[in-house]
Coordinates of C-alpha atoms in Angstrom, one line a residue:
M1 CA 102.2 102.7 106.2
R2 CA 99.1 100.5 106.5
R3 CA 97.5 99.8 109.8
Y4 CA 96.1 96.4 110.7
Q5 CA 92.3 96.3 110.9
R6 CA 90.6 95.0 113.9
V7 CA 90.0 91.3 113.1
S8 CA 86.9 89.5 114.4
A9 CA 87.3 86.1 116.0
S10 CA 85.4 84.5 113.1
H11 CA 88.4 85.2 110.8
H12 CA 90.7 83.1 112.9
P13 CA 91.0 79.3 112.7
P14 CA 89.3 77.2 115.4
M15 CA 90.8 77.2 118.9
F16 CA 92.5 73.8 118.7
D17 CA 93.9 74.5 115.3
R18 CA 95.4 77.7 116.6
I19 CA 96.9 75.9 119.6
R20 CA 98.4 73.3 117.2
D21 CA 99.8 76.1 115.1
D22 CA 101.3 77.7 118.2
I23 CA 103.1 74.5 119.2
R24 CA 104.4 74.0 115.7
T25 CA 105.7 77.6 115.7
A26 CA 107.5 77.1 119.0
R27 CA 109.2 74.0 117.7
A28 CA 110.2 75.7 114.5
K29 CA 111.6 78.9 116.2
D30 CA 113.2 77.4 119.3
P31 CA 115.9 74.8 118.8
A32 CA 115.5 73.7 122.4
A33 CA 111.9 72.7 121.7
T34 CA 112.2 69.0 120.9
D35 CA 109.0 67.5 122.3
T36 CA 105.4 68.6 121.8
L37 CA 104.3 67.7 125.4
E38 CA 107.2 69.7 126.8
V39 CA 106.2 72.7 124.8
L40 CA 102.6 72.3 125.7
L41 CA 103.3 72.1 129.5
T42 CA 106.4 74.3 130.1
Y43 CA 106.4 77.2 127.7
P44 CA 105.1 80.4 129.5
G45 CA 105.1 82.4 126.3
L46 CA 102.5 80.1 124.8
H47 CA 100.5 80.0 128.1
A48 CA 100.5 83.8 128.1
I49 CA 99.1 84.0 124.6
W50 CA 96.4 81.4 125.2
L51 CA 95.2 83.3 128.3
Y52 CA 95.3 86.5 126.3
R53 CA 93.0 85.0 123.7
I54 CA 90.4 84.2 126.3
A55 CA 90.8 87.6 127.9
H56 CA 90.6 89.3 124.5
A57 CA 87.4 87.4 123.6
L58 CA 85.8 88.5 126.9
H59 CA 87.0 92.1 126.4
E60 CA 85.4 92.2 122.9
R61 CA 82.1 91.0 124.4
G62 CA 82.1 93.8 127.0
Y63 CA 83.4 91.9 130.0
Q64 CA 86.3 94.3 130.6
L65 CA 86.8 93.7 134.3
I66 CA 86.8 89.9 134.0
A67 CA 89.2 90.2 131.0
R68 CA 91.6 92.4 133.1
L69 CA 91.5 90.0 136.0
L70 CA 92.4 87.1 133.7
S71 CA 95.2 89.2 132.2
H72 CA 96.4 89.9 135.7
L73 CA 96.4 86.2 136.5
G74 CA 98.3 85.5 133.3
R75 CA 101.0 88.0 134.3
F76 CA 101.2 86.3 137.8
L77 CA 101.6 82.8 136.2
T78 CA 103.8 83.6 133.2
G79 CA 105.6 86.9 133.8
V80 CA 104.0 88.2 130.6
E81 CA 101.6 91.1 130.7
I82 CA 99.3 91.5 127.6
H83 CA 96.4 94.0 127.8
P84 CA 93.2 92.2 126.7
A85 CA 92.4 95.0 124.2
A86 CA 95.6 94.5 122.2
E87 CA 95.2 93.0 118.7
I88 CA 97.4 89.9 118.1
G89 CA 97.5 87.7 115.0
D90 CA 98.3 84.1 114.5
R91 CA 101.4 82.1 115.3
F92 CA 102.7 84.8 117.6
F93 CA 105.6 83.3 119.7
I94 CA 107.2 84.8 122.8
D95 CA 110.5 83.0 123.6
H96 CA 111.0 82.7 127.4
G97 CA 108.6 85.5 127.9
M98 CA 109.5 86.9 131.4
G99 CA 109.1 90.7 131.7
T100 CA 107.3 91.2 128.4
V101 CA 104.7 94.0 128.4
I102 CA 102.2 94.6 125.5
G103 CA 100.1 97.7 125.8
E104 CA 96.4 98.3 125.2
T105 CA 96.5 99.6 121.7
A106 CA 99.4 97.5 120.4
E107 CA 98.7 95.6 117.1
I108 CA 100.7 92.5 116.2
G109 CA 100.5 90.7 112.9
D110 CA 101.0 87.1 112.0
D111 CA 104.2 85.1 112.5
V112 CA 105.8 87.6 114.9
L113 CA 108.7 86.4 117.1
M114 CA 109.4 88.2 120.3
Y115 CA 112.1 87.5 123.0
H116 CA 111.8 88.1 126.7
G117 CA 111.7 91.5 128.3
V118 CA 110.2 93.4 125.4
T119 CA 108.0 96.4 126.1
L120 CA 105.4 97.7 123.6
G121 CA 104.7 100.9 125.5
G122 CA 102.9 104.2 125.0
K123 CA 104.0 107.8 125.1
S124 CA 100.7 109.5 125.1
M125 CA 98.3 110.0 128.1
R126 CA 95.3 110.4 125.7
R127 CA 92.9 107.6 124.8
E128 CA 94.2 107.1 121.3
K129 CA 96.4 104.7 119.3
R130 CA 99.5 105.1 121.4
H131 CA 101.3 101.7 121.2
P132 CA 103.4 100.1 118.4
T133 CA 102.2 98.1 115.4
L134 CA 104.2 95.1 114.4
E135 CA 103.5 93.9 110.9
D136 CA 103.8 90.2 109.7
G137 CA 107.0 88.4 110.2
V138 CA 108.7 90.9 112.6
T139 CA 111.3 89.8 115.1
I140 CA 112.0 91.7 118.3
G141 CA 115.1 91.0 120.3
A142 CA 115.3 90.6 124.1
D143 CA 114.8 93.6 126.3
A144 CA 113.9 95.9 123.4
T145 CA 111.6 98.9 124.2
L146 CA 109.3 100.2 121.5
L147 CA 107.4 103.4 122.4
G148 CA 104.5 105.2 120.8
D149 CA 102.3 104.8 117.7
I150 CA 105.1 103.5 115.5
T151 CA 105.1 100.8 112.9
I152 CA 107.7 98.0 112.5
G153 CA 107.3 96.9 108.9
E154 CA 106.9 93.4 107.6
N155 CA 109.9 91.1 108.2
A156 CA 111.9 93.8 110.0
S157 CA 114.0 93.0 113.0
V158 CA 114.8 95.0 116.2
G159 CA 118.0 94.3 118.0
A160 CA 118.2 93.3 121.7
G161 CA 118.2 96.2 124.1
S162 CA 117.2 98.7 121.5
V163 CA 114.9 101.7 122.1
V164 CA 112.7 102.3 119.1
V165 CA 110.7 105.6 118.9
E166 CA 110.3 105.8 115.1
D167 CA 109.0 103.6 112.3
V168 CA 111.2 100.8 111.0
P169 CA 110.8 100.1 107.3
P170 CA 110.0 96.5 106.1
K171 CA 112.9 94.1 105.8
T172 CA 115.2 96.3 107.8
T173 CA 117.2 95.6 110.9
A174 CA 117.3 98.4 113.5
A175 CA 119.4 98.5 116.6
G176 CA 120.7 101.0 119.2
N177 CA 119.4 103.7 121.6
P178 CA 117.8 105.3 119.8
A179 CA 117.5 102.6 117.2
H180 CA 118.5 103.2 113.6
P181 CA 118.9 100.9 110.6
V182 CA 122.1 98.9 110.5
G183 CA 123.8 97.1 107.7
D184 CA 122.0 96.3 104.4
K185 CA 118.3 97.0 104.2
E186 CA 117.4 93.3 103.8
V187 CA 119.2 91.1 106.4
P188 CA 118.6 87.4 106.0
L189 CA 118.3 85.5 109.3
T190 CA 121.1 83.0 108.6
E191 CA 123.9 81.7 110.9
D192 CA 126.4 84.1 109.3
T193 CA 124.3 87.2 110.0
L194 CA 123.4 86.0 113.5
A195 CA 127.0 85.1 114.4
N196 CA 126.5 87.4 117.4
G197 CA 123.0 86.2 118.0
D198 CA 122.6 87.4 121.6
A199 CA 123.7 90.9 120.6
L200 CA 121.3 91.2 117.7
L201 CA 118.2 89.2 118.6
G202 CA 118.8 87.6 121.9
A203 CA 118.8 84.1 120.3
D204 CA 121.2 81.3 119.7
C205 CA 121.8 80.1 116.2
C206 CA 120.8 76.6 115.4
D207 CA 122.9 74.3 113.2
D208 CA 120.3 73.9 110.4
N209 CA 118.5 77.3 110.8
S210 CA 115.3 75.4 111.5
G211 CA 114.5 77.8 114.3
L212 CA 114.8 80.8 112.1
E213 CA 112.5 80.0 109.2

């Protein structure tokens, strides 16, 4: 499976465009998000990713201690811990956020949705790629634990409370401890397939599916 390449900041849109995209993403994926100002001021998952981006830029420029201190402040303020060396793409949204941990060598693609309590952890004590890679469009349910240098393929989903220690193929839903594929390989995120939303993804279904697109 392919690995994401380290992306320089010049490949990302300007800061305010990214913030605008983040707010649009929150409103699209959270049915409770009805007001832009409310999202801007009260969504800790967004605040965590914004602080991470500053810390990541500092880390890339060699200011590791300052970056770690900013990351520590972000954890105190939001309940979300993101190592400043992690690689995270655009429109990443952490719903609720509390208890989320993203390790140093984790790589996250674009348009990834993650619920609270998720851990992207490592299994190795060596200085190597030891945290998960989440490709574009992945959804990770609440309190899931992903361990080691594994890859969650594009548009795959991991069920709430699952423990994942092996790769998950694209467009696959995996659940359980240890996690394994469930149901059909391609599982559309519709109201029917998420009838037990809390059990699968830790989310509530919305009437028009607007939060799931």
